[in-house]
Coordinates of C-alpha atoms and ligand atoms in Angstrom, one line a residue:
M952 CA 83.9 105.1 61.9
T953 CA 86.9 106.7 60.1
E954 CA 89.6 104.3 58.9
A955 CA 93.2 104.8 60.0
T956 CA 95.0 105.6 56.7
E957 CA 97.6 103.0 57.3
T958 CA 98.1 100.3 59.9
T959 CA 101.3 98.4 60.5
G960 CA 102.0 95.3 62.6
S961 CA 100.2 92.0 62.7
A962 CA 96.5 92.3 63.4
T963 CA 96.2 89.2 65.5
A964 CA 98.3 87.8 68.3
A965 CA 99.2 84.1 68.3
P966 CA 97.0 81.8 70.5
L967 CA 98.6 81.0 73.8
A968 CA 100.4 77.7 74.6
P969 CA 98.6 75.2 76.9
C970 CA 98.5 76.0 80.6
V971 CA 96.3 76.4 83.7
L972 CA 95.4 79.6 85.4
V973 CA 95.0 79.3 89.1
I974 CA 93.1 82.1 90.8
F975 CA 93.6 82.5 94.5
G976 CA 90.7 84.5 96.0
A977 CA 88.4 83.3 93.2
S978 CA 85.1 84.2 94.9
G979 CA 86.2 87.9 95.1
D980 CA 85.3 90.9 93.0
L981 CA 88.3 90.8 90.7
A982 CA 87.6 87.4 89.4
A983 CA 84.0 88.2 88.6
R984 CA 84.4 91.7 87.4
K985 CA 87.7 91.5 85.5
L986 CA 89.5 88.2 85.2
L987 CA 86.7 86.0 83.9
P988 CA 85.3 88.7 81.5
A989 CA 88.9 89.1 80.2
L990 CA 89.2 85.4 79.7
Y991 CA 85.9 85.4 77.9
N992 CA 87.2 88.2 75.6
L993 CA 90.4 86.3 74.9
A994 CA 88.3 83.2 74.1
A995 CA 86.1 85.3 71.8
A996 CA 89.3 86.5 70.1
R997 CA 90.4 82.9 69.7
L998 CA 93.5 83.5 71.8
L999 CA 92.9 80.8 74.4
P1000 CA 94.1 77.4 73.4
E1001 CA 91.8 74.3 73.7
A1002 CA 94.3 73.0 76.3
F1003 CA 93.5 75.7 78.9
A1004 CA 91.7 75.5 82.2
V1005 CA 91.1 77.7 85.2
V1006 CA 91.2 76.5 88.8
G1007 CA 89.7 78.9 91.4
L1008 CA 90.6 78.7 95.0
A1009 CA 88.7 80.4 97.8
T1010 CA 87.9 79.8 101.5
R1011 CA 84.2 79.7 100.7
D1012 CA 82.8 76.2 100.2
L1013 CA 81.3 76.1 96.8
E1014 CA 80.3 73.3 94.5
V1015 CA 82.0 73.6 91.1
E1016 CA 78.7 74.0 89.4
A1017 CA 77.7 76.9 91.7
F1018 CA 81.2 78.5 91.0
R1019 CA 80.6 78.2 87.3
D1020 CA 77.1 79.6 87.5
A1021 CA 78.2 82.6 89.7
L1022 CA 80.9 83.5 87.3
G1023 CA 78.7 83.0 84.3
Q1024 CA 76.2 85.4 85.7
A1025 CA 78.9 87.9 86.4
V1026 CA 80.3 87.7 82.9
R1027 CA 76.9 88.0 81.4
E1028 CA 76.2 91.1 83.4
R1029 CA 79.4 92.6 82.4
L1030 CA 79.1 91.9 78.7
G1031 CA 75.5 92.5 78.2
D1032 CA 74.4 91.8 74.6
A1033 CA 77.9 90.7 73.6
F1034 CA 77.5 87.6 75.8
A1035 CA 77.3 84.4 73.8
P1036 CA 76.1 81.5 75.9
E1037 CA 77.8 78.8 73.7
L1038 CA 81.2 80.6 74.0
W1039 CA 80.8 80.8 77.8
A1040 CA 79.8 77.2 78.0
G1041 CA 83.1 76.3 76.3
L1042 CA 84.9 78.2 78.9
A1043 CA 82.8 77.1 81.9
R1044 CA 83.4 73.4 81.4
R1045 CA 87.1 74.2 81.9
L1046 CA 86.5 76.0 85.3
Y1047 CA 87.4 74.1 88.5
F1048 CA 87.1 75.0 92.1
V1049 CA 89.1 74.1 95.2
A1050 CA 87.8 75.2 98.6
G1051 CA 90.2 75.7 101.4
N1052 CA 91.9 78.0 103.8
L1053 CA 94.8 79.6 101.9
R1054 CA 97.0 79.4 105.0
A1055 CA 96.5 75.7 105.3
P1056 CA 99.1 73.3 103.7
E1057 CA 96.3 70.7 102.9
T1058 CA 94.7 73.2 100.5
Y1059 CA 97.9 73.1 98.4
G1060 CA 97.8 69.3 98.4
R1061 CA 94.2 69.5 97.1
L1062 CA 95.3 72.0 94.5
Q1063 CA 98.1 69.7 93.3
A1064 CA 95.6 66.8 92.9
T1065 CA 93.2 69.1 91.0
L1066 CA 96.0 70.3 88.7
A1067 CA 96.9 66.6 87.9
Q1068 CA 93.2 65.9 87.2
V1069 CA 92.9 69.0 85.0
A1070 CA 96.1 68.2 83.1
A1071 CA 94.7 64.7 82.4
A1072 CA 91.3 66.0 81.3
H1073 CA 92.4 69.0 79.1
G1074 CA 96.0 68.2 78.2
T1075 CA 97.1 71.5 79.8
G1076 CA 100.7 70.2 80.5
G1077 CA 102.7 71.4 83.5
S1078 CA 102.7 75.2 83.0
A1079 CA 100.7 77.3 85.4
L1080 CA 100.0 80.9 86.1
F1081 CA 99.1 81.5 89.8
Y1082 CA 97.1 84.7 90.1
L1083 CA 97.1 86.2 93.7
S1084 CA 93.9 88.1 94.0
T1085 CA 93.8 87.7 97.8
P1086 CA 94.0 90.3 100.6
P1087 CA 97.6 91.6 100.5
S1088 CA 98.4 90.2 103.9
L1089 CA 98.3 86.7 102.3
F1090 CA 100.7 87.3 99.4
G1091 CA 103.8 86.2 101.2
E1092 CA 102.2 83.2 102.8
V1093 CA 100.5 81.9 99.6
V1094 CA 103.9 82.1 97.8
R1095 CA 105.6 80.3 100.6
R1096 CA 103.0 77.5 100.6
L1097 CA 103.3 77.2 96.8
G1098 CA 107.0 76.7 97.4
E1099 CA 106.6 74.1 100.1
A1100 CA 104.2 72.1 98.0
G1101 CA 106.7 72.1 95.1
L1102 CA 104.2 74.0 93.0
A1103 CA 106.5 76.9 92.1
R1104 CA 109.1 74.5 90.6
E1105 CA 109.6 74.7 86.9
D1106 CA 110.3 71.5 85.0
G1107 CA 111.9 71.7 81.5
A1108 CA 109.6 73.7 79.3
A1109 CA 106.8 73.8 81.9
W1110 CA 106.9 77.2 83.5
R1111 CA 105.4 78.5 86.8
R1112 CA 104.6 82.2 87.2
V1113 CA 102.9 84.2 89.9
V1114 CA 100.9 87.3 89.3
I1115 CA 100.7 89.6 92.4
E1116 CA 98.0 92.2 92.7
K1117 CA 98.5 95.6 94.3
P1118 CA 99.2 96.9 96.8
F1119 CA 102.6 95.3 96.9
G1120 CA 103.5 96.2 100.5
H1121 CA 102.2 99.3 102.3
D1122 CA 105.4 101.3 102.4
L1123 CA 109.0 100.9 101.4
D1124 CA 110.1 98.6 104.2
S1125 CA 107.1 96.3 103.8
A1126 CA 107.5 96.1 100.0
R1127 CA 111.2 95.2 100.5
A1128 CA 110.3 92.6 103.1
L1129 CA 107.7 91.0 100.8
D1130 CA 110.2 90.9 98.0
R1131 CA 112.7 89.1 100.2
E1132 CA 110.0 86.7 101.3
I1133 CA 108.9 85.7 97.8
A1134 CA 112.5 85.7 96.5
Q1135 CA 113.0 82.6 98.7
V1136 CA 110.6 80.7 96.5
L1137 CA 110.5 82.5 93.1
A1138 CA 113.1 83.8 90.7
E1139 CA 112.4 87.4 89.6
R1140 CA 111.5 86.2 86.1
Q1141 CA 108.6 84.2 87.6
I1142 CA 107.1 87.2 89.4
Y1143 CA 104.5 89.4 87.6
R1144 CA 103.6 92.5 89.8
I1145 CA 100.5 93.8 88.2
D1146 CA 99.4 97.4 87.8
H1147 CA 96.1 97.2 85.8
Y1148 CA 96.6 100.7 84.4
L1149 CA 99.3 99.2 82.2
G1150 CA 96.7 97.0 80.6
K1151 CA 94.7 99.9 79.3
E1152 CA 95.1 100.4 75.6
T1153 CA 95.5 104.1 75.9
V1154 CA 98.2 103.8 78.5
Q1155 CA 100.1 101.5 76.2
N1156 CA 99.5 104.1 73.5
I1157 CA 101.7 106.6 75.3
L1158 CA 104.7 104.6 74.2
I1159 CA 103.5 104.5 70.6
F1160 CA 102.6 108.2 70.7
R1161 CA 106.0 109.2 72.0
F1162 CA 108.2 106.8 70.2
A1163 CA 106.5 106.1 66.9
N1164 CA 106.1 109.7 66.0
G1165 CA 109.0 112.0 65.2
I1166 CA 107.4 115.4 65.9
F1167 CA 106.7 115.3 69.6
E1168 CA 110.0 114.0 71.0
P1169 CA 112.0 117.2 70.1
V1170 CA 109.7 119.3 72.3
W1171 CA 109.3 116.7 75.0
N1172 CA 111.6 118.4 77.5
R1173 CA 112.3 121.3 79.8
R1174 CA 112.9 123.7 77.0
Y1175 CA 109.4 123.5 75.7
V1176 CA 107.3 121.9 78.5
D1177 CA 106.1 124.2 81.2
H1178 CA 104.6 121.5 83.4
V1179 CA 102.7 118.2 83.4
Q1180 CA 99.4 117.4 85.1
I1181 CA 98.3 113.8 85.7
T1182 CA 94.8 113.4 87.0
V1183 CA 92.9 110.3 87.9
A1184 CA 89.5 111.6 89.0
E1185 CA 86.7 109.2 90.1
Q1186 CA 83.1 109.9 90.6
L1187 CA 82.6 106.8 92.8
G1188 CA 83.0 106.9 96.5
V1189 CA 84.6 104.0 98.4
E1190 CA 81.4 102.0 98.2
H1191 CA 81.7 98.7 100.0
R1192 CA 85.5 98.9 100.1
G1193 CA 85.7 100.9 103.4
R1194 CA 87.6 98.3 105.2
Y1195 CA 90.4 98.2 102.6
Y1196 CA 90.3 101.9 102.1
E1197 CA 90.6 102.7 105.8
E1198 CA 94.0 100.9 105.7
T1199 CA 95.1 102.4 102.5
G1200 CA 93.9 105.9 101.6
A1201 CA 94.0 107.6 98.3
L1202 CA 97.8 108.2 98.3
R1203 CA 98.8 104.6 98.8
D1204 CA 95.9 103.3 96.7
M1205 CA 96.7 105.2 93.5
V1206 CA 100.0 107.2 93.6
P1207 CA 102.9 104.8 94.0
N1208 CA 101.4 102.5 91.4
H1209 CA 99.0 103.9 88.8
L1210 CA 100.0 107.6 88.8
L1211 CA 103.7 107.0 89.0
Q1212 CA 103.4 104.4 86.2
L1213 CA 101.8 107.1 84.1
L1214 CA 104.5 109.6 85.1
S1215 CA 107.2 107.2 84.1
L1216 CA 105.8 106.6 80.7
I1217 CA 105.7 110.4 80.1
A1218 CA 109.1 111.1 81.6
M1219 CA 111.2 108.1 80.4
E1220 CA 113.9 108.3 77.8
P1221 CA 113.4 106.3 74.6
P1222 CA 114.2 102.7 75.2
S1223 CA 116.7 101.0 72.9
S1224 CA 114.0 98.4 72.0
F1225 CA 110.6 97.1 73.1
D1226 CA 112.3 94.4 75.0
P1227 CA 110.8 94.2 78.6
E1228 CA 114.1 94.9 80.3
A1229 CA 114.9 97.9 78.0
V1230 CA 111.5 99.4 78.7
R1231 CA 111.5 98.8 82.4
N1232 CA 115.1 100.1 82.7
E1233 CA 114.1 103.4 81.2
K1234 CA 110.9 103.7 83.3
G1235 CA 113.0 102.8 86.4
K1236 CA 115.5 105.5 85.6
A1237 CA 112.8 108.1 85.3
L1238 CA 111.3 107.2 88.7
S1239 CA 114.7 107.2 90.3
G1240 CA 115.1 110.8 89.2
I1241 CA 112.2 112.0 91.3
Q1242 CA 113.4 114.3 94.0
P1243 CA 112.8 112.9 97.5
M1244 CA 110.8 115.3 99.5
S1245 CA 112.0 116.8 102.8
P1246 CA 109.3 117.2 105.5
E1247 CA 109.1 120.9 104.7
E1248 CA 108.5 120.1 101.1
V1249 CA 105.8 117.6 102.0
L1250 CA 104.0 120.4 103.8
K1251 CA 104.3 122.7 100.8
W1252 CA 103.9 120.3 97.9
T1253 CA 101.3 117.9 99.0
V1254 CA 97.6 118.2 99.7
R1255 CA 95.2 115.7 101.1
G1256 CA 91.5 115.8 101.3
Q1257 CA 88.5 113.8 102.4
Y1258 CA 85.0 114.2 100.9
G1259 CA 82.0 115.3 102.9
D1260 CA 78.5 114.7 101.8
G1261 CA 77.4 116.5 98.6
T1262 CA 75.6 116.4 95.4
M1263 CA 77.0 114.8 92.3
P1264 CA 76.5 116.4 88.9
D1265 CA 73.6 114.0 88.1
G1266 CA 71.8 115.3 91.2
A1267 CA 72.5 112.3 93.4
V1268 CA 72.9 113.3 97.0
V1269 CA 75.8 111.2 98.4
P1270 CA 77.0 110.6 102.0
A1271 CA 80.4 111.8 103.4
Y1272 CA 83.3 109.3 103.5
R1273 CA 82.9 109.1 107.3
S1274 CA 79.4 107.8 106.8
E1275 CA 80.3 105.0 104.4
P1276 CA 80.1 101.4 105.6
Y1277 CA 83.2 100.2 107.6
V1278 CA 84.6 103.7 107.9
A1279 CA 85.4 105.2 111.3
A1280 CA 83.2 108.1 112.3
G1281 CA 86.3 110.4 112.8
S1282 CA 88.4 108.7 110.1
P1283 CA 91.6 110.7 109.2
V1284 CA 92.0 108.7 106.0
E1285 CA 92.3 110.8 102.8
T1286 CA 90.2 110.2 99.7
Y1287 CA 92.0 112.8 97.7
A1288 CA 95.7 113.4 97.2
A1289 CA 97.7 116.0 95.1
V1290 CA 101.4 116.2 94.9
K1291 CA 104.0 118.2 93.1
L1292 CA 107.1 116.3 92.0
L1293 CA 110.3 117.3 90.4
I1294 CA 112.5 115.0 88.4
D1295 CA 116.3 115.5 88.6
N1296 CA 117.6 114.9 85.1
W1297 CA 118.6 117.0 82.1
R1298 CA 115.3 116.5 80.3
W1299 CA 113.0 117.5 83.2
A1300 CA 114.9 119.6 85.7
D1301 CA 112.6 122.3 87.1
V1302 CA 109.5 121.1 85.2
P1303 CA 106.8 120.3 87.9
F1304 CA 104.7 117.2 87.5
Y1305 CA 101.5 117.8 89.4
L1306 CA 99.6 114.6 90.2
R1307 CA 96.2 114.3 91.7
T1308 CA 93.6 111.7 92.4
G1309 CA 90.4 111.6 94.3
K1310 CA 87.1 109.9 94.9
R1311 CA 83.7 111.7 94.5
L1312 CA 85.0 114.3 92.1
P1313 CA 82.5 115.7 89.6
V1314 CA 83.7 113.6 86.6
R1315 CA 85.4 110.4 85.9
T1316 CA 88.5 111.1 83.9
T1317 CA 92.1 109.9 83.7
Q1318 CA 94.1 112.3 81.7
I1319 CA 97.6 113.7 81.2
V1320 CA 98.1 117.3 80.3
I1321 CA 101.4 118.4 78.9
Q1322 CA 101.4 122.2 79.0
F1323 CA 103.9 123.9 76.8
K1324 CA 105.6 127.2 77.6
R1325 CA 104.2 130.4 76.3
V1326 CA 105.7 132.0 73.2
P1327 CA 108.8 133.9 74.3
F1328 CA 107.5 137.1 72.9
S1329 CA 104.1 138.3 71.8
P1330 CA 104.0 140.3 68.6
F1331 CA 100.4 141.2 69.3
R1332 CA 101.0 143.8 71.9
Q1333 CA 99.7 146.7 69.9
T1334 CA 96.5 144.9 69.3
P1335 CA 93.4 144.1 71.4
V1336 CA 94.9 140.7 72.1
D1337 CA 96.2 140.9 75.7
H1338 CA 96.6 137.3 76.6
L1339 CA 97.9 134.2 74.8
S1340 CA 97.0 130.7 76.0
P1341 CA 99.9 128.3 76.0
N1342 CA 99.6 125.1 73.9
R1343 CA 98.4 122.1 75.7
L1344 CA 98.5 118.5 74.7
V1345 CA 95.9 116.3 76.5
L1346 CA 96.1 112.5 76.5
R1347 CA 92.7 111.3 77.6
L1348 CA 93.2 107.8 78.9
Q1349 CA 89.6 107.1 80.0
P1350 CA 86.7 107.5 79.3
D1351 CA 86.4 109.0 75.7
E1352 CA 89.9 107.9 75.0
G1353 CA 91.8 110.3 72.7
I1354 CA 94.3 113.0 72.3
S1355 CA 93.8 116.7 71.7
L1356 CA 96.1 119.6 71.1
R1357 CA 95.1 123.0 72.1
F1358 CA 96.3 126.0 70.0
S1359 CA 95.4 129.5 69.2
A1360 CA 93.6 130.5 66.0
K1361 CA 92.5 133.8 64.5
V1362 CA 88.9 134.5 65.0
P1363 CA 87.6 135.5 61.5
G1364 CA 87.0 139.2 61.2
T1365 CA 88.7 142.5 60.7
A1366 CA 90.0 142.9 64.3
V1367 CA 92.8 140.8 65.6
R1368 CA 91.1 138.3 67.9
I1369 CA 92.4 135.0 69.0
G1370 CA 90.4 132.0 69.9
V1371 CA 91.6 128.8 71.6
V1372 CA 90.7 125.7 69.6
N1373 CA 91.4 122.0 69.9
M1374 CA 92.6 119.5 67.3
D1375 CA 91.0 116.3 68.5
F1376 CA 91.6 112.6 67.9
C1377 CA 89.1 110.2 69.3
Y1378 CA 90.1 106.5 69.6
A1379 CA 86.5 105.3 69.0
D1380 CA 86.2 107.3 65.7
Y1381 CA 89.1 105.4 64.2
F1382 CA 89.3 102.1 65.9
G1383 CA 85.7 101.5 67.2
S1384 CA 85.5 100.3 70.8
Q1385 CA 86.8 96.9 71.6
P1386 CA 85.3 95.0 74.4
S1387 CA 88.0 95.1 77.0
T1388 CA 88.5 95.0 80.7
G1389 CA 92.2 96.0 80.5
Y1390 CA 93.1 92.6 81.9
E1391 CA 93.1 90.8 78.5
T1392 CA 96.6 92.0 77.6
L1393 CA 97.9 91.5 81.1
L1394 CA 96.7 87.9 81.2
Y1395 CA 97.8 87.2 77.7
D1396 CA 101.3 88.6 78.3
A1397 CA 101.8 86.9 81.6
I1398 CA 100.9 83.5 80.1
N1399 CA 103.1 84.4 77.1
G1400 CA 106.0 85.2 79.4
D1401 CA 106.2 88.9 78.4
A1402 CA 106.8 91.0 81.5
T1403 CA 107.0 94.4 79.7
L1404 CA 103.7 95.7 81.3
F1405 CA 104.5 94.4 84.7
Q1406 CA 106.4 96.0 87.5
R1407 CA 109.9 95.0 88.5
A1408 CA 110.8 95.0 92.2
D1409 CA 112.9 98.1 91.7
S1410 CA 110.0 100.1 90.2
V1411 CA 107.7 99.1 93.1
E1412 CA 110.4 100.2 95.5
R1413 CA 110.9 103.4 93.8
G1414 CA 107.2 104.1 93.9
W1415 CA 107.2 103.5 97.6
G1416 CA 110.4 105.6 98.0
V1417 CA 108.5 108.6 96.6
V1418 CA 105.4 108.3 98.8
T1419 CA 106.9 107.0 102.1
P1420 CA 108.2 110.5 103.1
I1421 CA 104.8 111.9 102.5
L1422 CA 103.1 109.1 104.5
D1423 CA 105.5 109.7 107.3
V1424 CA 104.6 113.4 107.6
W1425 CA 100.9 112.9 107.2
R1426 CA 101.0 110.3 109.9
A1427 CA 102.9 112.6 112.2
L1428 CA 100.5 115.5 111.6
P1429 CA 96.9 114.2 111.5
P1430 CA 94.6 116.3 109.2
R1431 CA 92.8 119.0 111.1
A1432 CA 89.9 120.0 108.8
F1433 CA 88.5 116.8 107.4
P1434 CA 86.2 116.6 105.5
N1435 CA 87.5 119.4 103.4
Y1436 CA 85.7 119.0 100.1
A1437 CA 82.2 118.3 99.3
A1438 CA 81.4 115.3 97.2
G1439 CA 80.8 116.4 93.6
T1440 CA 83.5 119.1 93.7
W1441 CA 87.1 119.1 92.4
G1442 CA 88.8 118.5 95.8
P1443 CA 90.1 120.8 98.5
E1444 CA 90.9 124.4 97.9
E1445 CA 94.5 123.8 98.9
A1446 CA 95.0 121.7 95.8
D1447 CA 94.1 124.8 93.7
Q1448 CA 96.5 126.9 95.8
L1449 CA 99.3 124.3 95.2
L1450 CA 99.2 125.3 91.5
A1451 CA 98.2 128.9 92.0
R1452 CA 101.4 129.5 94.0
D1453 CA 103.3 128.5 90.9
G1454 CA 101.1 130.7 88.7
R1455 CA 99.3 127.7 87.3
A1456 CA 95.9 126.1 87.4
W1457 CA 94.5 122.5 87.1
S1458 CA 92.9 121.7 83.8
N1459 CA 89.4 120.6 84.8
E1460 CA 88.1 119.8 81.4
A1461 CA 86.8 116.2 81.2
Ligands
BG6_1439 C1 92.3 100.5 91.9 C2 92.0 101.2 93.2 O1 93.6 100.0 91.8 O2 92.0 101.4 90.8 C3 90.6 101.7 93.2 O3 92.2 100.3 94.3 C4 90.3 102.6 92.0 O4 90.4 102.5 94.4 C5 90.7 101.9 90.7 O5 88.9 102.9 92.0 C6 90.6 102.8 89.5 O6 90.7 102.0 88.4 P1 90.0 102.4 87.0 O7 90.5 101.3 86.1 O8 88.6 102.3 87.2 O9 90.5 103.7 86.7

């Protein structure tokens, strides 16, 4: 590993203050795959206080021991060799379980009793973080019930906060309605709308890259940037999530949240400080500059796709989306979406931001490509060099996290020849790889009361504001040629044409 030549800032965060984490939907995937492994990692980093406990709630009737064992097993699987049984045992004895229907008021009475019991046993005090990892249709109701049971009330220094998973609504109107509903119970400062992309180290690094370095900001604008590409490509299909996906589709699932969050970090103006409101204000302004699409523009500037069967690069033959479990045989739901967006402000006017995401693409990669303009004039015209490649900065967010800058270099020899080369920074070379699920920072921050990495109501609404016109047109005009890309390929041909019409091409390097 190469050492960073200099590091600045404190190496360790302070341990958290006493509190209880209450997970609604605790028998689900998220608790097992992300939340408990994240708590384990926080415990390993000594960031969890002794006075900390977790109460899981779910409809399934489970004994507390069975609950602890199931999660222990999941954490062990996730961590592999890094799993230390003693460390887990220390966490497991602080796990509790309440079974009950989340729509039933009695469940909240039992939760209250368990919270009192936990506070007495572990000295956790009155602060609680309620984590809503339930089906979205329950978000409003759970918050209402928390309010009715007096569980959302803060008392002196004892805070009560609610983390809400995505999707927050399914379009602009429903997101607004959900906001109105939860605002009856919670103040905005108590609400933490999560977007797990913001928990990823490399996503947070976009802010450091842009605002802790002086050399990029001067060229970060329409004078120098030709266009921006944001790609979230997944190799996985929908797996067992067909039911959810049939209601959602790729656009809703990924664009108003993850992709637009990435866009806002790239497009935002420098904030006046790292204060949550300052950062979120600037992100919000960038999102509000996105040009709303007319129906004609939706037809020209968006592409949807659905995978058919195909062969993945590792040789695995995989079924079409329509053959996945819980998916309708003639499903019109898209598993791929590409859109071209323009931002109306002085920095970005006329610079297209091309966003795409899809399942069953040939590689798993999340990356942002900033493509710079070509040189204004080529002095090499009288030489064999007939083509100059523009510079390209690639932020690789996952996997193989890193940053590379593409530029032209002279190929050694007597003739003038130009080769395209990359200057590469790899996170792991400098900082090793930390065990992380991405949820560590988010849980730590929510418990600590730092909302910088969470979405405010206005940002969620802006996200829906961008995609709702697209959803409206797509609903009115059902797709005609689904499936239109084979699993294991880079999506439908129309997505290539979307850029080709502008004289550009997707960067398909992983
Ligand atoms: C989730 C989506 O929010 O993000 C999934 O619902 C998607 O469909 C996932 O697979 C991608 O997250 P990551 O962290 O694996 O890039």
